[in-house]
mmCIF file of N, CA and C in Angstrom:
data_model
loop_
_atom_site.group_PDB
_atom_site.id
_atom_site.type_symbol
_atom_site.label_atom_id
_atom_site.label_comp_id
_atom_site.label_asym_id
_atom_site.label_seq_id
_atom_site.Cartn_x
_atom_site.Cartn_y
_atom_site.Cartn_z
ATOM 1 N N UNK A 1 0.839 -1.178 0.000
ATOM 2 C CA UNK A 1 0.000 0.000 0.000
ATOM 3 C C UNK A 1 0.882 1.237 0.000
ATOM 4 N N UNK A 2 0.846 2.234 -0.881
ATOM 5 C CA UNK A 2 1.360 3.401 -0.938
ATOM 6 C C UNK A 2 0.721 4.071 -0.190
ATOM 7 N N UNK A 3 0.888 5.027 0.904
ATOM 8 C CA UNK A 3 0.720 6.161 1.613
ATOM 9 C C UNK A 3 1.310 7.611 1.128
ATOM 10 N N UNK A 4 0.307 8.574 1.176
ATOM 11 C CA UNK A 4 0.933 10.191 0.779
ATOM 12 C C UNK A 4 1.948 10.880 1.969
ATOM 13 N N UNK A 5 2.703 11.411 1.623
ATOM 14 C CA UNK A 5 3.475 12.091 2.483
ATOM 15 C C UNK A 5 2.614 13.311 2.735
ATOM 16 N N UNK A 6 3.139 13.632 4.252
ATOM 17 C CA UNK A 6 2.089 14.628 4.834
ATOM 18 C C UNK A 6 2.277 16.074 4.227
ATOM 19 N N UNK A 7 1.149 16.462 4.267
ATOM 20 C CA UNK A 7 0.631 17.588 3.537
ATOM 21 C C UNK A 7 0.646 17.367 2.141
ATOM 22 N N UNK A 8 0.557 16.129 1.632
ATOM 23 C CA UNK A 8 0.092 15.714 0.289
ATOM 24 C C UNK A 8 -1.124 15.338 -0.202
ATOM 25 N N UNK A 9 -1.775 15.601 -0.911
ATOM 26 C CA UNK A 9 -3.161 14.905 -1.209
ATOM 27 C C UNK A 9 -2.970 14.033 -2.125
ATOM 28 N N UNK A 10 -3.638 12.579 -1.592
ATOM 29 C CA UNK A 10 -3.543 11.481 -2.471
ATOM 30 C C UNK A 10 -4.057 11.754 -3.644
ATOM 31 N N UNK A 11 -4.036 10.651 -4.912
ATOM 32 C CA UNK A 11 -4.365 11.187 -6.004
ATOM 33 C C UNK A 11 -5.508 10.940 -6.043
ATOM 34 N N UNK A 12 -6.177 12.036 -6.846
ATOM 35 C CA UNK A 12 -7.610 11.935 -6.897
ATOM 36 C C UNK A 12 -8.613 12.094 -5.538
ATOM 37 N N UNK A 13 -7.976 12.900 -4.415
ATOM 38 C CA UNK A 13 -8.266 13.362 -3.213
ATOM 39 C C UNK A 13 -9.231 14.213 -3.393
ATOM 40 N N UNK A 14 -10.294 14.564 -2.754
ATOM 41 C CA UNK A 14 -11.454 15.874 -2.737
ATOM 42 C C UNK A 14 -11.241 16.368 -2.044
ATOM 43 N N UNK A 15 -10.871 16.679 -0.793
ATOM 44 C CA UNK A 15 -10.818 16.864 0.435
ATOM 45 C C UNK A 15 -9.635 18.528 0.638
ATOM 46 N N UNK A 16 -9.867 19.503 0.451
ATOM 47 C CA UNK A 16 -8.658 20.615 0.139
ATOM 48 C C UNK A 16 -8.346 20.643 1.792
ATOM 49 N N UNK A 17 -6.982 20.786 1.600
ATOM 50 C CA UNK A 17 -5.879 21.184 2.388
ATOM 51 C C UNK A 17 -6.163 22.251 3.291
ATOM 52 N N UNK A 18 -5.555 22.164 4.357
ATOM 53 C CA UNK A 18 -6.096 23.316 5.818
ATOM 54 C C UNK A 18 -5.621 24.836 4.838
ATOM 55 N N UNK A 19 -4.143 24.685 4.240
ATOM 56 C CA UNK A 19 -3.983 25.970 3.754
ATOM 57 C C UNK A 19 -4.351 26.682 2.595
ATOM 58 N N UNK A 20 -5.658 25.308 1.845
ATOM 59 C CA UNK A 20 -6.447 25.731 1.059
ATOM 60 C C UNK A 20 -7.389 26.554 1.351
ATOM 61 N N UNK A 21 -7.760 25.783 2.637
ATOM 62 C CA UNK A 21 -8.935 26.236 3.508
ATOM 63 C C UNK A 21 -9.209 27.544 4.118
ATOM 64 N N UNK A 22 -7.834 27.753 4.511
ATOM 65 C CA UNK A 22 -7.524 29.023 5.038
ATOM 66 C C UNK A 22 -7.407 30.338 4.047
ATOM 67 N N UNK A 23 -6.775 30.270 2.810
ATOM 68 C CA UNK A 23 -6.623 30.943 1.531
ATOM 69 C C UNK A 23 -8.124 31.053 0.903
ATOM 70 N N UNK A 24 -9.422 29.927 1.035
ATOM 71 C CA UNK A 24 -10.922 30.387 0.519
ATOM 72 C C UNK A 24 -11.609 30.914 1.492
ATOM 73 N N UNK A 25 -10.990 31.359 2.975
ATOM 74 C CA UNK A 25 -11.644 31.507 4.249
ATOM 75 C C UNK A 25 -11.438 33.395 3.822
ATOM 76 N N UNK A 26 -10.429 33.654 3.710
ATOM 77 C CA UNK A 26 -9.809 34.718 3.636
ATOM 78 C C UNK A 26 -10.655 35.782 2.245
ATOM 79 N N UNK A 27 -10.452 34.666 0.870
ATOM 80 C CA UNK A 27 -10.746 35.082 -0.300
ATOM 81 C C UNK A 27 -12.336 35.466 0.123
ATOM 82 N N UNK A 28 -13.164 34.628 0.453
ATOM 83 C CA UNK A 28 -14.438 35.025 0.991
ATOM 84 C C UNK A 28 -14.783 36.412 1.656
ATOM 85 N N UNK A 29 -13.964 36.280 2.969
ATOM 86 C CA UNK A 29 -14.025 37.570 3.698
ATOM 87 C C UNK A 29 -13.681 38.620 2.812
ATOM 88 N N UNK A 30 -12.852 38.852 2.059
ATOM 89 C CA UNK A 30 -12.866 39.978 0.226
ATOM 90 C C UNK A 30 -13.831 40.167 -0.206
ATOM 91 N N UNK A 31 -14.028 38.688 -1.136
ATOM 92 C CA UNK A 31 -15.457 39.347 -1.171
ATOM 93 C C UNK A 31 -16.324 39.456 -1.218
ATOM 94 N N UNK A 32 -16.837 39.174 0.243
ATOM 95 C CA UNK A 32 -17.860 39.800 0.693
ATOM 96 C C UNK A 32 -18.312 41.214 1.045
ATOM 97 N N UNK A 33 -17.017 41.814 1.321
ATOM 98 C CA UNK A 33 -16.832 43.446 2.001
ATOM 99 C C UNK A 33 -16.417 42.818 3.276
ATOM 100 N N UNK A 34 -16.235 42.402 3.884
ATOM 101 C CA UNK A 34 -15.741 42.043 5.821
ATOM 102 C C UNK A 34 -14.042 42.685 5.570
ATOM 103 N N UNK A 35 -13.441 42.316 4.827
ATOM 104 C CA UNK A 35 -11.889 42.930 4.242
ATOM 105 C C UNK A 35 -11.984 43.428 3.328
ATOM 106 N N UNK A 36 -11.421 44.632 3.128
ATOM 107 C CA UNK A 36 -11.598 45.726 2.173
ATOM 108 C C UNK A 36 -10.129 45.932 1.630
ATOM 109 N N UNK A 37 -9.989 46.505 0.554
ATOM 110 C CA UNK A 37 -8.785 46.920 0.234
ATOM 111 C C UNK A 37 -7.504 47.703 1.111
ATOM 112 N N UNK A 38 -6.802 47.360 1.638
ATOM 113 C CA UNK A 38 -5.752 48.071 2.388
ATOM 114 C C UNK A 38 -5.754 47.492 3.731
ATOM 115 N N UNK A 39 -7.099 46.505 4.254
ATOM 116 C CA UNK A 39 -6.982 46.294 5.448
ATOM 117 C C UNK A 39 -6.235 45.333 5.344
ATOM 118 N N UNK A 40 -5.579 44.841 7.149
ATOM 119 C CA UNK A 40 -4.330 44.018 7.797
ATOM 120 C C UNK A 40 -5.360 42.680 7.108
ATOM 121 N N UNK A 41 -4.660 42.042 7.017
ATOM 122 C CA UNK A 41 -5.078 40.354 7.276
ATOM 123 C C UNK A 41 -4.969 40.029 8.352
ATOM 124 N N UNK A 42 -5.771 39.191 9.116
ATOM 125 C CA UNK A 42 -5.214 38.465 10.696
ATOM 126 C C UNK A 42 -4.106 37.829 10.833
ATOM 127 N N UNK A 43 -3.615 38.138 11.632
ATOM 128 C CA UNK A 43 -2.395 37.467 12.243
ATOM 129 C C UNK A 43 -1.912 36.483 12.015
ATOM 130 N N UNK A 44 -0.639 35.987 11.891
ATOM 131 C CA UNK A 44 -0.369 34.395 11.509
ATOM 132 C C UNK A 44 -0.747 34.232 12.752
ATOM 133 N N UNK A 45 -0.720 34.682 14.221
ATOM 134 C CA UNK A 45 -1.069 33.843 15.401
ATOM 135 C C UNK A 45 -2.840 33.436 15.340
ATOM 136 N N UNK A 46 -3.414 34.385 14.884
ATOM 137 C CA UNK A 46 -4.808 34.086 15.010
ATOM 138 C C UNK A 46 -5.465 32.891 13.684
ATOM 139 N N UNK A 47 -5.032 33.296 12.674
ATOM 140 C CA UNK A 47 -5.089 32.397 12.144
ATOM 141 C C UNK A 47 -4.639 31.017 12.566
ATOM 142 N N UNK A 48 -3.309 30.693 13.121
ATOM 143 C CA UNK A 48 -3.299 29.481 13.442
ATOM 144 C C UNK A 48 -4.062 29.120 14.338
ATOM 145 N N UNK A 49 -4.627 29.752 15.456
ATOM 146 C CA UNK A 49 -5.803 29.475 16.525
ATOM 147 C C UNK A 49 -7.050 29.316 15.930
ATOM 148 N N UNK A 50 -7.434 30.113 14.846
ATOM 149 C CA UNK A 50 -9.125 29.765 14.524
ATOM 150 C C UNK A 50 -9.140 28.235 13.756
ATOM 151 N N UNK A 51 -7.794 28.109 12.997
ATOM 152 C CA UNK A 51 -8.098 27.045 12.140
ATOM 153 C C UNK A 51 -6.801 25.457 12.572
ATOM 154 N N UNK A 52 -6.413 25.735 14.188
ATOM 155 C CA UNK A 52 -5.614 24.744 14.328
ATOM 156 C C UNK A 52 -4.645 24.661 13.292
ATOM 157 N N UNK A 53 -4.062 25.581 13.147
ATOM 158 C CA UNK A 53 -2.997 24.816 11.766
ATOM 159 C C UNK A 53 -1.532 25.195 12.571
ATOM 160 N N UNK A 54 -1.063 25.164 11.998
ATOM 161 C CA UNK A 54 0.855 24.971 12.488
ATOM 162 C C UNK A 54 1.393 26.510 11.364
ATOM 163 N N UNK A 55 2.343 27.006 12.106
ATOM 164 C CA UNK A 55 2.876 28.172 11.029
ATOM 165 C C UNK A 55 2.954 27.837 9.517
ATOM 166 N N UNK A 56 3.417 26.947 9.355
ATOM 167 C CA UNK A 56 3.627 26.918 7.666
ATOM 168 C C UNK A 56 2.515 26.653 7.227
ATOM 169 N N UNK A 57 1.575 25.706 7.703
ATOM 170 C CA UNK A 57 0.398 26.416 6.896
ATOM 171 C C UNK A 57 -0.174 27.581 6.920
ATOM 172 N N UNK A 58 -0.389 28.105 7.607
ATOM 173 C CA UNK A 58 -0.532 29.447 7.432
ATOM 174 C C UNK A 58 0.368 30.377 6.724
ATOM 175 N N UNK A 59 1.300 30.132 6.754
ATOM 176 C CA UNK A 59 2.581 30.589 5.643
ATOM 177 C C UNK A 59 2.165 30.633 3.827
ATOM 178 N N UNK A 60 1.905 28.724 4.160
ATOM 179 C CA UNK A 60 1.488 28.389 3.174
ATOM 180 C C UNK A 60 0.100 29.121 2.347
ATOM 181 N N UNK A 61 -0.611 29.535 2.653
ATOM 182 C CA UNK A 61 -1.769 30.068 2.805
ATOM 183 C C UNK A 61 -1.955 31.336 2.233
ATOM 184 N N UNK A 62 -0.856 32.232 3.372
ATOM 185 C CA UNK A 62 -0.769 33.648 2.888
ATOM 186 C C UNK A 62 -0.107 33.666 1.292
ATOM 187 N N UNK A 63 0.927 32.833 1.035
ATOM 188 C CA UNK A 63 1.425 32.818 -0.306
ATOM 189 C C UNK A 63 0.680 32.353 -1.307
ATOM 190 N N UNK A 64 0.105 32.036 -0.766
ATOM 191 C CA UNK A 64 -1.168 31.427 -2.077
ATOM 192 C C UNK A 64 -2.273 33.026 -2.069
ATOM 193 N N UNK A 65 -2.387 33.619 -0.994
ATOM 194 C CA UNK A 65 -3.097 34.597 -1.670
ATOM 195 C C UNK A 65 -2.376 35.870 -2.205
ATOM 196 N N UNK A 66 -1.191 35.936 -2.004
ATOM 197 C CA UNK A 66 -0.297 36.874 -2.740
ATOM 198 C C UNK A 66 0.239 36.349 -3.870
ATOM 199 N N UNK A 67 -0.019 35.032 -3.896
ATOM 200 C CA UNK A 67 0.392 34.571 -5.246
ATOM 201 C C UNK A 67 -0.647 35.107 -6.351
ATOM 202 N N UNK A 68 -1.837 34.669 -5.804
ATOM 203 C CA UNK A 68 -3.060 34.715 -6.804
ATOM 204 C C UNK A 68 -3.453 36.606 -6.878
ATOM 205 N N UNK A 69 -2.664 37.677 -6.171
ATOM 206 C CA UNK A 69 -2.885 39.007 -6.306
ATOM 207 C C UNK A 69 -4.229 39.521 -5.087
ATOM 208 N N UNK A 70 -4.508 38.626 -3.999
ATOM 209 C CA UNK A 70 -5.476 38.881 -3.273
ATOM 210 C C UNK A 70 -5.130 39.669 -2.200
ATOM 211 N N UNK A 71 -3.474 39.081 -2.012
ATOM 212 C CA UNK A 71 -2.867 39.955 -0.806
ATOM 213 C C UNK A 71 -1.764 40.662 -0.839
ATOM 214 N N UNK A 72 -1.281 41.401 -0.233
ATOM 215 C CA UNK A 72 0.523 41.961 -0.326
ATOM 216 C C UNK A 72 0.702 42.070 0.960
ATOM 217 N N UNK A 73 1.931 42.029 1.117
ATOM 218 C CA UNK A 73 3.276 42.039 2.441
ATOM 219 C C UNK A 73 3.543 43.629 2.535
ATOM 220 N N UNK A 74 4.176 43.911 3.477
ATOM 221 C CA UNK A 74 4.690 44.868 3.668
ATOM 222 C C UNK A 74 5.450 45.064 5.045
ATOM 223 N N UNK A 75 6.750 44.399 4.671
ATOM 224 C CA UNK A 75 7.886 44.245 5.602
ATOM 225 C C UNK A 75 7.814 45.162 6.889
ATOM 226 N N UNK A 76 7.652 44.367 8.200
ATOM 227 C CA UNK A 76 7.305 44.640 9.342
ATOM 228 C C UNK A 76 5.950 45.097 9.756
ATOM 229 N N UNK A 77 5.329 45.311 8.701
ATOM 230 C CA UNK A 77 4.033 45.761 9.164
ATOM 231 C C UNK A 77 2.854 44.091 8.945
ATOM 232 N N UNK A 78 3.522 43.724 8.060
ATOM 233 C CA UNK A 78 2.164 42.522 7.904
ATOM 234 C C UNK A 78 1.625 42.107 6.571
ATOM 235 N N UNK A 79 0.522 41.296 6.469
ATOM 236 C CA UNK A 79 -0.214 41.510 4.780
ATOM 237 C C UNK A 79 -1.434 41.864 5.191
ATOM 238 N N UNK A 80 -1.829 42.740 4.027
ATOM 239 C CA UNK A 80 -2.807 43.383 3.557
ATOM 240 C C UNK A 80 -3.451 43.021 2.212
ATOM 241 N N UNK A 81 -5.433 43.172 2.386
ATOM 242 C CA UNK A 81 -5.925 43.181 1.151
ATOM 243 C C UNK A 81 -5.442 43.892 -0.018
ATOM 244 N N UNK A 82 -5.000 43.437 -1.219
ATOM 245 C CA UNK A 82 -4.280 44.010 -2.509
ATOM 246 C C UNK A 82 -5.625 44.393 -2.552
ATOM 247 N N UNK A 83 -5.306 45.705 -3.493
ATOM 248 C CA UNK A 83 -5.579 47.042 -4.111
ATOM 249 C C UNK A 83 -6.599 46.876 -5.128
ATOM 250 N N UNK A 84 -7.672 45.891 -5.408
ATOM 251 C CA UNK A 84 -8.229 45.996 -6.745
ATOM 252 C C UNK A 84 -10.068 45.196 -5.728
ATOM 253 N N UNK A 85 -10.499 45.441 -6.500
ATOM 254 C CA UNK A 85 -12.062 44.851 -6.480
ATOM 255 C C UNK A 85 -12.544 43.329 -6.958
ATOM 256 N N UNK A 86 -11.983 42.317 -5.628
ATOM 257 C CA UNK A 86 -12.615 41.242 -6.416
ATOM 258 C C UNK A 86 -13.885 40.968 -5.768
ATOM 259 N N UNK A 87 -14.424 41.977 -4.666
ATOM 260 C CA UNK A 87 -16.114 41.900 -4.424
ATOM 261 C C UNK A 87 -16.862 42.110 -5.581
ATOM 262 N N UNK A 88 -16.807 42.575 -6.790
ATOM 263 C CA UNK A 88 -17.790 42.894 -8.056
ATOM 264 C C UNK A 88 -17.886 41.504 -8.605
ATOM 265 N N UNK A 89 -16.323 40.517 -8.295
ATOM 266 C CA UNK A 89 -17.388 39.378 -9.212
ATOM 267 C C UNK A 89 -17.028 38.083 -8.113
ATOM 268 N N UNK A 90 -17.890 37.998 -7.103
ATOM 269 C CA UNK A 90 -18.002 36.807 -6.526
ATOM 270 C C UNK A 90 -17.563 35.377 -7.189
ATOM 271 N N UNK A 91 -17.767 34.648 -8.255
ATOM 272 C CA UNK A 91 -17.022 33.954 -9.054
ATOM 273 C C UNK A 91 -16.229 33.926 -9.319
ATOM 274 N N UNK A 92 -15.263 34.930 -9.012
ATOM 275 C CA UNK A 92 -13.741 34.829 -9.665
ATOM 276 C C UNK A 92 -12.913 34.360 -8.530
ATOM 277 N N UNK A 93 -12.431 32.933 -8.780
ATOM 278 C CA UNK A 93 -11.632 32.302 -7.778
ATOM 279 C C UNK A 93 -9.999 32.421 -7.803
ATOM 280 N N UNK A 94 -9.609 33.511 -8.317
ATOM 281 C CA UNK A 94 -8.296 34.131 -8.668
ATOM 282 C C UNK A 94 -8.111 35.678 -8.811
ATOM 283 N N UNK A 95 -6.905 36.119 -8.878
ATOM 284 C CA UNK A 95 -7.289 37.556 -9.152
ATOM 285 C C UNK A 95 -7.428 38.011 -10.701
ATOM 286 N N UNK A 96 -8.483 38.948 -10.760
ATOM 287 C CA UNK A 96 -8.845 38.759 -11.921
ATOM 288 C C UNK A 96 -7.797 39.599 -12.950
ATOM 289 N N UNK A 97 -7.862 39.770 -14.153
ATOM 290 C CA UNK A 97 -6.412 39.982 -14.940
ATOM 291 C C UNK A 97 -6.571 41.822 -14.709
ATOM 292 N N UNK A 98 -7.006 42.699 -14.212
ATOM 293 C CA UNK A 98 -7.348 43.796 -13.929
ATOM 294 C C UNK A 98 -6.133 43.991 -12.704
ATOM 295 N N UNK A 99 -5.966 43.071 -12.028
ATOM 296 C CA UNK A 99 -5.360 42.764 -10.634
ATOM 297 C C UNK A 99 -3.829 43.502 -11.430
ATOM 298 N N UNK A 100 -3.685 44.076 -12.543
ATOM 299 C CA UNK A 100 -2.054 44.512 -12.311
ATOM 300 C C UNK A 100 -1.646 44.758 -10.971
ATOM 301 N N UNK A 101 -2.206 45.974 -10.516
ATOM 302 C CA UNK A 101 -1.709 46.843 -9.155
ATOM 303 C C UNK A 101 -1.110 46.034 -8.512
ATOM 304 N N UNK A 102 -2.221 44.784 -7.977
ATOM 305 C CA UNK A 102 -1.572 43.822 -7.009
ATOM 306 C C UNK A 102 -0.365 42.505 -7.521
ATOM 307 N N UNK A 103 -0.501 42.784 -8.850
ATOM 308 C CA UNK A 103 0.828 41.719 -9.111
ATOM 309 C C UNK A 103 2.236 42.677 -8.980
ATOM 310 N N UNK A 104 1.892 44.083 -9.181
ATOM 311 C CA UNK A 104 3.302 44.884 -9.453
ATOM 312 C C UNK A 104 3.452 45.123 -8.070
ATOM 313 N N UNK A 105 2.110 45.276 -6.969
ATOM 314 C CA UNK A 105 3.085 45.088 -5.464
ATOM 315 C C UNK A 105 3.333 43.966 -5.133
ATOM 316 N N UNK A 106 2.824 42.535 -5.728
ATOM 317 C CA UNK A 106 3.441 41.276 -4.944
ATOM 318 C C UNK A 106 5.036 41.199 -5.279
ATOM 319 N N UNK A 107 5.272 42.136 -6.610
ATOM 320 C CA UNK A 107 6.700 41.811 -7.358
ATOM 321 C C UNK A 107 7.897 42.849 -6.420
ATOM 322 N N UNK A 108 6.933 43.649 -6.533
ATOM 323 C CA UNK A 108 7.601 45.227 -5.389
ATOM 324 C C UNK A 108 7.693 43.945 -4.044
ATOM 325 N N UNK A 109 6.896 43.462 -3.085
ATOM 326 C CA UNK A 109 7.588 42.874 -2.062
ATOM 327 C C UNK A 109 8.382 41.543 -2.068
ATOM 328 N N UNK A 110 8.551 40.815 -3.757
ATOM 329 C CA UNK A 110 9.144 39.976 -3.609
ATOM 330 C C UNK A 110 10.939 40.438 -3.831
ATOM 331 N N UNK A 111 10.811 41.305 -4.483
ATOM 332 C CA UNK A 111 12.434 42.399 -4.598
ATOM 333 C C UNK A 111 12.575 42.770 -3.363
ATOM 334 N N UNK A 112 11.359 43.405 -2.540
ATOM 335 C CA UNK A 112 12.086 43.763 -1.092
ATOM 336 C C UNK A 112 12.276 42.252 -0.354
ATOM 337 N N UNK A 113 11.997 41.323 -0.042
ATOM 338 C CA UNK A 113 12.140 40.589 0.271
ATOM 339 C C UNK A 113 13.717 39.906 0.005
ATOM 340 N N UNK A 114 14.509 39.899 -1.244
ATOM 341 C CA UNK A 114 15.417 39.159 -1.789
ATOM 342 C C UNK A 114 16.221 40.001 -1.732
ATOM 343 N N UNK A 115 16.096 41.680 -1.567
ATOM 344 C CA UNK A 115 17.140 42.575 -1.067
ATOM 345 C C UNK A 115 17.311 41.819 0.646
ATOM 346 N N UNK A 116 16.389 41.988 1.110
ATOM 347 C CA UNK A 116 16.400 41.749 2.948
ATOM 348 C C UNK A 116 17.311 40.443 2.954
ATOM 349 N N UNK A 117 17.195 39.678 2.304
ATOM 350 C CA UNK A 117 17.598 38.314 2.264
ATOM 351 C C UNK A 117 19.340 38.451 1.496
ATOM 352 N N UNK A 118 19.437 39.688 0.623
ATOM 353 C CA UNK A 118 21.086 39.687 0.024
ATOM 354 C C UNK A 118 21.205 40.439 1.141
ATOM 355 N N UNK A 119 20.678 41.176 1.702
ATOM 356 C CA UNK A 119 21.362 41.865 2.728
ATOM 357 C C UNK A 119 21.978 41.223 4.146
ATOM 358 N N UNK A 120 20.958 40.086 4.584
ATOM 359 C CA UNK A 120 21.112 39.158 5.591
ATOM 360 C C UNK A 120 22.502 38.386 5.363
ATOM 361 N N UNK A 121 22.764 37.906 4.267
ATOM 362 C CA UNK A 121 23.687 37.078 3.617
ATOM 363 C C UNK A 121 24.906 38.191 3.651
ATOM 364 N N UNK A 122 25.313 39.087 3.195
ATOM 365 C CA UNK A 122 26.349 40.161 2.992
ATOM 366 C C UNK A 122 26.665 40.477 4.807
ATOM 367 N N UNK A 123 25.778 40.031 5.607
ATOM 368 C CA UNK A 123 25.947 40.473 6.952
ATOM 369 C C UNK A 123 27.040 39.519 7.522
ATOM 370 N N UNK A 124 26.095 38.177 6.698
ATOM 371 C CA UNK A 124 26.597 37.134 7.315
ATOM 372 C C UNK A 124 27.942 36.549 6.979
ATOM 373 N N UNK A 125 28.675 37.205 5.459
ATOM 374 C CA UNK A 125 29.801 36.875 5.423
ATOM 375 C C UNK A 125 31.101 37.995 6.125
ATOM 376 N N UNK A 126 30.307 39.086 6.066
ATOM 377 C CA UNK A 126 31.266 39.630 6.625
ATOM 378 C C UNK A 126 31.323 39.607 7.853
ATOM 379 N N UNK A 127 30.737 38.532 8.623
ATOM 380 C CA UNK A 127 30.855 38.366 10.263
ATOM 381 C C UNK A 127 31.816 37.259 10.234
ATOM 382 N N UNK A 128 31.597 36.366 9.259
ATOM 383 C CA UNK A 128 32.696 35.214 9.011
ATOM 384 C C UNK A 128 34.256 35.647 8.571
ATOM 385 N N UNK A 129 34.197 36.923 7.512
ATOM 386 C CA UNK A 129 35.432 37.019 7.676
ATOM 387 C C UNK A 129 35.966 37.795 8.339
ATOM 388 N N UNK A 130 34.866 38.892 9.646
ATOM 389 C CA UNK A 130 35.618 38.941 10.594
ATOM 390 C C UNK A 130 36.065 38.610 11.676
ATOM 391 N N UNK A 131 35.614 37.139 11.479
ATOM 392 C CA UNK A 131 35.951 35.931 12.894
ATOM 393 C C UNK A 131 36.918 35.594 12.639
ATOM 394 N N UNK A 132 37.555 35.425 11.235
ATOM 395 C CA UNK A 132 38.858 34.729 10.820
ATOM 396 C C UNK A 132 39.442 35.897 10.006
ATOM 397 N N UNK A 133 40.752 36.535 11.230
ATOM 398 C CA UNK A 133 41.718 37.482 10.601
ATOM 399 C C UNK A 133 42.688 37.022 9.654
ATOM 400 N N UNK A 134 42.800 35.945 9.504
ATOM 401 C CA UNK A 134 43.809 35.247 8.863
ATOM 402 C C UNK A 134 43.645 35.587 7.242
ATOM 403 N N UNK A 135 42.046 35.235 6.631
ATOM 404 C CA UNK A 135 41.613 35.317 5.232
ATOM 405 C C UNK A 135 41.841 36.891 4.683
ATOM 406 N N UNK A 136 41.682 37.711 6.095
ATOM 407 C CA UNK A 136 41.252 39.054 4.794
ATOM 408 C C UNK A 136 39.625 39.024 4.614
ATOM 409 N N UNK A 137 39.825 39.802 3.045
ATOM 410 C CA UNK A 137 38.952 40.325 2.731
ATOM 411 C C UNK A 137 38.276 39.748 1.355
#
């Protein structure tokens, strides 16, 4: 008997994933009007409390709605509803192709993100080569 590795859905599974769950929990609250454009998203802490999940799903989750243009980041402050109207069409289970705004800020925080991350790295070698006087520079 083959078994799925966890957080896999077997093939031909119905059953969507907690951080599916959490990503149509969210998309809903959009749009309906309950989250409006610019507002915070809840917390990764609260989220993991309403829906029992573990950080990475919820991780998992939020990236799926900044993937799809529903949400954006904004380093130290949190994510927020992206910038466009998907309350006008209840049916649209993605962001709809109008969604530029929110793909050019998911791209705007994925550059800030990979600066934060060359920057972390540039920290981190020059702490290494100033542990070892021997190498230089």
């Amino acid at each position: 008997m083959v078994t799925a590795r966890r957080g896999r859905r077997p093939a031909g599974g119905g059953v969507p994933l907690t951080f599916e769950v959490i990503a149509e929990t969210l998309r809903e609250q959009i749009r309906s009007g309950e989250l409006k454009p610019g507002d915070a998203l809840p917390a990764q802490a609260a989220l993991m409390r309403e829906f029992g999940a573990s950080s990475l799903t919820v991780q998992k989750a939020m990236a799926l709605l900044k993937q799809e243009g529903w949400a954006v980041s904004r380093p130290g402050k949190g994510a927020f509803v992206a910038h466009h109207d998907h309350a006008e069409d209840p049916d649209t289970e993605t962001a709809p192709a109008s969604g530029a705004v929110a793909r050019v800020e998911a791209l705007e925080q994925a550059l800030a993100e990979a600066v934060a991350q060359l920057a972390d790295l540039r920290a981190r070698v020059e702490a290494l080569e100033a542990g070892d006087g021997e190498r230089g520079h």
